[in-house]
Tab-separated table of C-alpha atoms in Angstrom:
chain	number	residue	atom	x	y	z
A	1	MET	CA	-29.857	0.208	-23.594
A	2	SER	CA	-33.220	0.671	-24.343
A	3	ALA	CA	-34.941	0.672	-21.306
A	4	ALA	CA	-36.992	4.460	-21.073
A	5	THR	CA	-35.258	7.719	-18.703
A	6	ALA	CA	-36.790	8.102	-16.259
A	7	THR	CA	-37.878	12.437	-14.441
A	8	ASP	CA	-34.517	12.250	-12.733
A	9	GLY	CA	-32.075	11.586	-15.291
A	10	THR	CA	-31.728	7.553	-14.513
A	11	VAL	CA	-33.192	4.721	-16.415
A	12	ASP	CA	-35.643	2.424	-15.575
A	13	GLY	CA	-34.256	-1.030	-14.460
A	14	VAL	CA	-31.380	0.547	-13.496
A	15	VAL	CA	-30.348	0.868	-9.400
A	16	LEU	CA	-28.090	2.576	-9.424
A	17	SER	CA	-27.046	6.076	-10.953
A	18	VAL	CA	-23.711	7.551	-10.632
A	19	VAL	CA	-23.794	10.931	-12.571
A	20	GLY	CA	-20.403	13.288	-13.208
A	21	VAL	CA	-19.013	12.872	-9.447
A	22	SER	CA	-16.246	14.160	-8.861
A	23	LYS	CA	-14.147	14.288	-5.477
A	24	ARG	CA	-11.079	16.711	-4.455
A	25	PHE	CA	-8.877	15.862	-1.004
A	26	GLY	CA	-7.179	19.483	-0.255
A	27	THR	CA	-4.924	19.975	-3.931
A	28	LEU	CA	-6.142	16.488	-4.559
A	29	GLN	CA	-7.799	15.218	-7.681
A	30	VAL	CA	-9.091	12.091	-6.384
A	31	LEU	CA	-11.954	11.714	-8.505
A	32	ASN	CA	-12.936	13.057	-11.601
A	33	ASP	CA	-16.297	13.340	-13.039
A	34	ILE	CA	-17.351	9.530	-12.454
A	35	THR	CA	-20.782	9.127	-14.516
A	36	PHE	CA	-22.437	5.026	-14.299
A	37	THR	CA	-24.997	2.951	-14.486
A	38	VAL	CA	-25.802	-0.549	-12.956
A	39	ALA	CA	-29.153	-1.943	-13.530
A	40	ARG	CA	-30.958	-4.255	-11.076
A	41	GLY	CA	-29.013	-8.419	-10.766
A	42	GLU	CA	-25.696	-6.590	-12.273
A	43	THR	CA	-22.161	-7.485	-11.154
A	44	VAL	CA	-20.468	-4.360	-12.258
A	45	CYS	CA	-16.015	-4.893	-11.005
A	46	ILE	CA	-14.235	-2.030	-11.180
A	47	VAL	CA	-10.453	-2.395	-11.467
A	48	GLY	CA	-7.293	-0.405	-11.586
A	49	PRO	CA	-3.595	0.168	-10.102
A	50	SER	CA	-3.978	1.603	-5.820
A	51	GLY	CA	-4.557	5.006	-5.688
A	52	SER	CA	-6.709	5.157	-8.870
A	53	GLY	CA	-9.734	6.272	-6.716
A	54	LYS	CA	-12.068	3.069	-6.365
A	55	SER	CA	-12.061	3.014	-2.529
A	56	THR	CA	-13.514	6.972	-2.343
A	57	LEU	CA	-15.995	5.624	-5.657
A	58	LEU	CA	-17.546	3.428	-2.987
A	59	ARG	CA	-17.500	6.009	0.339
A	60	CYS	CA	-19.115	8.343	-1.867
A	61	ILE	CA	-21.968	6.499	-3.498
A	62	ASN	CA	-23.505	6.416	0.141
A	63	TRP	CA	-21.971	9.393	1.189
A	64	LEU	CA	-19.982	7.811	3.882
A	65	GLU	CA	-17.504	10.514	1.507
A	66	ARG	CA	-19.459	13.874	0.484
A	67	PRO	CA	-18.721	14.079	-2.985
A	68	ASP	CA	-18.599	17.959	-4.881
A	69	SER	CA	-20.082	17.477	-7.312
A	70	GLY	CA	-22.307	15.452	-8.958
A	71	ARG	CA	-25.604	13.461	-8.523
A	72	ILE	CA	-26.053	9.298	-7.073
A	73	PHE	CA	-29.315	7.798	-7.290
A	74	LEU	CA	-30.654	4.405	-5.607
A	75	GLU	CA	-33.481	3.066	-7.168
A	76	HIS	CA	-34.323	7.135	-8.692
A	77	GLU	CA	-33.903	8.277	-5.589
A	78	GLN	CA	-30.553	10.568	-5.589
A	79	ILE	CA	-28.336	9.900	-2.580
A	80	GLY	CA	-27.277	12.412	0.088
A	81	ILE	CA	-29.754	15.535	-1.275
A	82	THR	CA	-33.418	15.871	-0.279
A	83	ALA	CA	-36.505	16.485	-2.831
A	84	GLY	CA	-36.522	19.251	-1.602
A	85	GLY	CA	-32.863	20.146	-2.646
A	86	LEU	CA	-31.549	19.810	0.508
A	87	LEU	CA	-28.970	18.496	2.411
A	88	MET	CA	-29.903	15.007	3.978
A	89	GLY	CA	-29.217	14.413	8.184
A	90	ASP	CA	-27.897	11.902	9.975
A	91	ARG	CA	-31.056	10.204	10.042
A	92	GLU	CA	-32.545	10.545	6.229
A	93	LEU	CA	-28.418	9.425	5.295
A	94	SER	CA	-28.827	6.660	7.966
A	95	LEU	CA	-32.541	5.282	5.984
A	96	MET	CA	-31.316	5.570	2.545
A	97	ARG	CA	-27.879	3.142	4.053
A	98	THR	CA	-29.803	0.692	5.089
A	99	ARG	CA	-30.431	-0.113	1.316
A	100	ILE	CA	-26.905	-0.473	0.456
A	101	GLY	CA	-24.780	-2.669	2.080
A	102	MET	CA	-21.180	-2.583	2.310
A	103	VAL	CA	-18.749	-5.413	2.956
A	104	PHE	CA	-15.049	-4.151	4.035
A	105	GLN	CA	-11.440	-4.603	3.477
A	106	HIS	CA	-10.709	-5.164	7.508
A	107	PHE	CA	-14.227	-7.031	8.073
A	108	ALA	CA	-15.515	-4.233	10.372
A	109	LEU	CA	-17.251	-6.974	12.634
A	110	TRP	CA	-18.787	-5.920	15.873
A	111	GLY	CA	-15.890	-7.794	18.782
A	112	HIS	CA	-18.270	-7.828	21.256
A	113	LEU	CA	-21.436	-9.509	19.680
A	114	THR	CA	-21.360	-13.845	18.204
A	115	VAL	CA	-21.869	-14.251	14.737
A	116	LEU	CA	-25.496	-14.295	14.675
A	117	GLN	CA	-25.378	-11.401	16.582
A	118	ASN	CA	-23.078	-9.574	14.333
A	119	VAL	CA	-25.478	-10.467	11.829
A	120	ILE	CA	-29.010	-9.563	13.872
A	121	GLU	CA	-27.876	-6.430	15.234
A	122	ALA	CA	-29.126	-3.854	12.520
A	123	PRO	CA	-32.187	-5.021	10.950
A	124	LEU	CA	-33.292	-5.291	14.446
A	125	HIS	CA	-32.400	-1.833	16.140
A	126	VAL	CA	-32.181	0.138	12.548
A	127	GLN	CA	-34.807	-1.625	10.965
A	128	GLY	CA	-37.053	-2.837	13.507
A	129	ARG	CA	-37.922	-6.105	12.266
A	130	PRO	CA	-39.333	-8.934	14.530
A	131	GLN	CA	-36.949	-10.755	16.433
A	132	ALA	CA	-38.197	-14.063	14.957
A	133	GLN	CA	-38.167	-13.098	11.586
A	134	VAL	CA	-34.597	-11.721	11.676
A	135	ARG	CA	-33.264	-14.857	13.554
A	136	GLU	CA	-34.923	-17.034	11.203
A	137	GLU	CA	-33.109	-15.498	7.989
A	138	ALA	CA	-29.887	-14.671	9.573
A	139	GLU	CA	-29.852	-17.999	10.704
A	140	LEU	CA	-30.616	-18.701	6.704
A	141	LEU	CA	-28.086	-16.659	5.132
A	142	LEU	CA	-24.974	-18.082	7.992
A	143	ALA	CA	-26.258	-21.768	6.514
A	144	ARG	CA	-25.588	-19.392	2.996
A	145	VAL	CA	-22.107	-18.283	3.501
A	146	GLY	CA	-21.112	-22.044	5.359
A	147	MET	CA	-21.096	-20.363	8.477
A	148	SER	CA	-23.750	-22.627	10.352
A	149	ASP	CA	-20.863	-24.367	12.166
A	150	LYS	CA	-19.875	-20.691	13.888
A	151	ILE	CA	-23.002	-18.851	14.816
A	152	ASP	CA	-22.020	-18.743	18.503
A	153	ALA	CA	-18.884	-17.961	17.816
A	154	TYR	CA	-17.325	-14.849	18.716
A	155	PRO	CA	-15.261	-12.460	15.990
A	156	ALA	CA	-11.577	-13.247	17.621
A	157	ARG	CA	-12.344	-17.114	17.142
A	158	LEU	CA	-12.238	-16.668	13.151
A	159	SER	CA	-10.316	-17.082	10.366
A	160	GLY	CA	-10.208	-13.835	7.676
A	161	GLY	CA	-12.264	-15.559	5.307
A	162	GLN	CA	-14.512	-15.978	7.886
A	163	LYS	CA	-15.016	-13.456	8.812
A	164	GLN	CA	-15.437	-11.809	5.510
A	165	ARG	CA	-18.176	-14.290	5.045
A	166	VAL	CA	-19.735	-13.337	7.707
A	167	GLY	CA	-19.679	-8.996	6.859
A	168	ILE	CA	-21.627	-10.116	3.626
A	169	ALA	CA	-23.816	-12.501	5.577
A	170	ARG	CA	-24.581	-8.909	8.217
A	171	ALA	CA	-24.769	-7.147	4.541
A	172	LEU	CA	-27.571	-9.764	3.441
A	173	ALA	CA	-29.668	-9.142	6.383
A	174	MET	CA	-30.381	-6.108	5.760
A	175	ARG	CA	-32.284	-6.978	2.136
A	176	PRO	CA	-30.399	-4.167	0.478
A	177	ALA	CA	-31.211	-2.972	-3.208
A	178	LEU	CA	-27.782	-2.748	-3.753
A	179	LEU	CA	-23.580	-4.648	-2.261
A	180	LEU	CA	-20.771	-2.682	-1.987
A	181	PHE	CA	-17.461	-4.593	-1.638
A	182	ASP	CA	-14.336	-2.633	-1.204
A	183	GLU	CA	-11.934	-4.957	-1.554
A	184	PRO	CA	-12.902	-7.119	0.280
A	185	THR	CA	-9.850	-10.501	-0.528
A	186	SER	CA	-7.393	-7.616	0.139
A	187	ALA	CA	-6.364	-8.445	3.960
A	188	LEU	CA	-7.115	-12.026	3.626
A	189	ASP	CA	-4.508	-14.988	3.416
A	190	PRO	CA	-3.919	-16.403	-0.135
A	191	GLU	CA	-5.059	-19.555	1.066
A	192	LEU	CA	-8.523	-17.662	2.131
A	193	VAL	CA	-9.259	-15.861	-0.728
A	194	GLY	CA	-11.530	-18.972	-2.333
A	195	GLU	CA	-13.490	-19.634	-0.072
A	196	VAL	CA	-15.004	-15.560	-0.369
A	197	LEU	CA	-15.473	-15.394	-3.760
A	198	THR	CA	-17.336	-18.606	-3.932
A	199	VAL	CA	-19.638	-16.941	-1.930
A	200	MET	CA	-19.563	-14.153	-4.454
A	201	ARG	CA	-19.581	-15.576	-7.481
A	202	ASP	CA	-22.926	-17.247	-6.072
A	203	LEU	CA	-24.457	-14.292	-5.163
A	204	ALA	CA	-24.092	-12.774	-8.811
A	205	HIS	CA	-25.149	-15.632	-10.523
A	206	GLU	CA	-28.255	-15.316	-8.516
A	207	GLY	CA	-29.447	-11.847	-9.271
A	208	MET	CA	-27.768	-9.823	-6.358
A	209	THR	CA	-27.044	-6.489	-8.049
A	210	MET	CA	-23.352	-5.127	-6.779
A	211	VAL	CA	-20.456	-3.019	-7.025
A	212	VAL	CA	-17.119	-4.871	-6.256
A	213	VAL	CA	-14.000	-3.373	-6.077
A	214	THR	CA	-11.006	-6.054	-6.490
A	215	HIS	CA	-7.744	-7.069	-7.419
A	216	GLU	CA	-8.891	-10.158	-8.307
A	217	MET	CA	-9.021	-10.217	-12.662
A	218	SER	CA	-10.431	-14.287	-12.898
A	219	PHE	CA	-13.106	-13.140	-10.886
A	220	ALA	CA	-13.786	-9.726	-12.419
A	221	ARG	CA	-13.822	-12.009	-15.900
A	222	GLU	CA	-16.601	-14.295	-14.823
A	223	ALA	CA	-18.861	-12.475	-12.500
A	224	ALA	CA	-18.877	-9.318	-13.834
A	225	GLY	CA	-21.511	-7.677	-16.323
A	226	HIS	CA	-19.414	-5.197	-16.617
A	227	VAL	CA	-16.075	-3.757	-16.043
A	228	ILE	CA	-15.002	-0.631	-14.972
A	229	PHE	CA	-11.357	0.438	-15.258
A	230	MET	CA	-9.936	3.643	-13.277
A	231	ASP	CA	-6.784	5.187	-13.126
A	232	ARG	CA	-5.960	8.810	-11.407
A	233	GLY	CA	-9.514	9.177	-10.814
A	234	SER	CA	-11.645	9.001	-13.829
A	235	ILE	CA	-12.872	6.245	-15.696
A	236	VAL	CA	-10.508	5.234	-18.941
A	237	GLU	CA	-12.211	2.315	-20.599
A	238	THR	CA	-15.653	0.093	-19.634
A	239	GLY	CA	-17.155	-2.562	-21.378
A	240	ARG	CA	-17.889	-6.515	-20.662
A	241	PRO	CA	-14.716	-8.482	-19.438
A	242	GLU	CA	-14.407	-10.987	-22.270
A	243	GLU	CA	-14.051	-7.513	-24.556
A	244	PHE	CA	-12.056	-5.768	-21.595
A	245	PHE	CA	-9.907	-8.587	-21.047
A	246	ARG	CA	-8.950	-9.925	-24.839
A	247	SER	CA	-8.949	-6.776	-26.135
A	248	PRO	CA	-8.777	-3.193	-24.381
A	249	SER	CA	-9.222	-0.661	-26.576
A	250	THR	CA	-6.905	1.844	-24.781
A	251	ASP	CA	-2.949	1.627	-23.693
A	252	ARG	CA	-3.887	2.266	-20.184
A	253	ALA	CA	-5.385	-0.897	-19.503
A	254	ARG	CA	-3.171	-2.955	-21.454
A	255	GLN	CA	-0.449	-1.493	-19.453
A	256	PHE	CA	-2.555	-2.923	-16.394
A	257	LEU	CA	-3.636	-5.872	-17.686
A	258	LEU	CA	0.214	-6.746	-18.547
A	259	ARG	CA	1.813	-5.993	-15.135
A	260	TYR	CA	-1.002	-7.488	-13.330
A	261	ALA	CA	-0.688	-11.210	-15.396
A	262	SER	CA	3.418	-10.716	-14.515
A	263	SER	CA	3.264	-9.939	-10.830
A	264	PRO	CA	3.590	-13.683	-8.796
A	265	GLY	CA	0.034	-14.606	-6.713
A	266	HIS	CA	-2.828	-12.512	-8.273
A	267	GLY	CA	-3.727	-15.241	-10.063
A	268	ALA	CA	-4.581	-13.301	-13.277
A	269	ALA	CA	-2.883	-15.092	-16.449
A	270	ASN	CA	-6.429	-17.483	-17.038
A	271	ALA	CA	-8.696	-13.747	-16.430
A	272	THR	CA	-6.128	-12.381	-19.584
A	273	ALA	CA	-4.857	-15.227	-21.739
A	274	SER	CA	-6.109	-14.062	-24.695
A	275	LEU	CA	-3.917	-10.882	-24.617
A	276	GLY	CA	-1.208	-13.460	-25.694
A	277	ALA	CA	2.674	-13.986	-25.846
A	278	GLU	CA	2.759	-10.652	-23.977
A	279	GLY	CA	0.354	-11.992	-20.842
A	280	PRO	CA	-1.494	-9.433	-18.229
A	281	GLU	CA	-1.310	-6.475	-15.115
A	282	GLN	CA	-0.953	-6.074	-11.820
A	283	SER	CA	-1.126	-3.371	-9.755
A	284	SER	CA	-1.685	-3.803	-5.738
């Protein structure tokens, strides 16, 4: 990367910089010295077997989990640590998190609020933006994700795919610098996965900066600028999707892709067809 390095060790043009992040739960080392960057407008997909630390990494990025060591920067500003080197308080962390949208596996919508109210709640009450402006933007976002006709519906009346599309609109309503997706299709019926992936592909093509933990190999190949493969808490391999899926450089990544291809219902065959007769891997 030819961009200049800033005085804080991050790189100009980089939205997210993760430097040497480790995390342990008791005796279990969940993350081990994780380092990577995400450029503005880039989509990075994180893949790997279950239990490899992918979701914990996302939670460390926005300090829902406090890393044991390492540093995380959002647009050159360190998350969780003040300029004076002290731990951020809840209010400071909350302000930082308004710049990071997160879409969860299980939707996390407020059941007592309508679709529109779910989308406008945080911009109104956390960011304090004008109601007319927030409502107008929310209606445009709901149209963007194909949910205009459900604007007054409550979550209980929505399918899983519809709930997740509302979750994406809600995250976008905060005008985030970065969007995090934690396996956004894993809780959906197979026939509903496509409608969510379509919205995510559109966001990637429009230049939204995103980090996506996913088991959808075809999405990773089509939408990612870079793929990170994790196993046992470490980054094993990283590269462009055309390189990673065609010719992974490590035996562990090759094994993962082969297993994934042989598992029914994951649609990975097209994403890794160039592995040839051996096929591509699942892990759930």
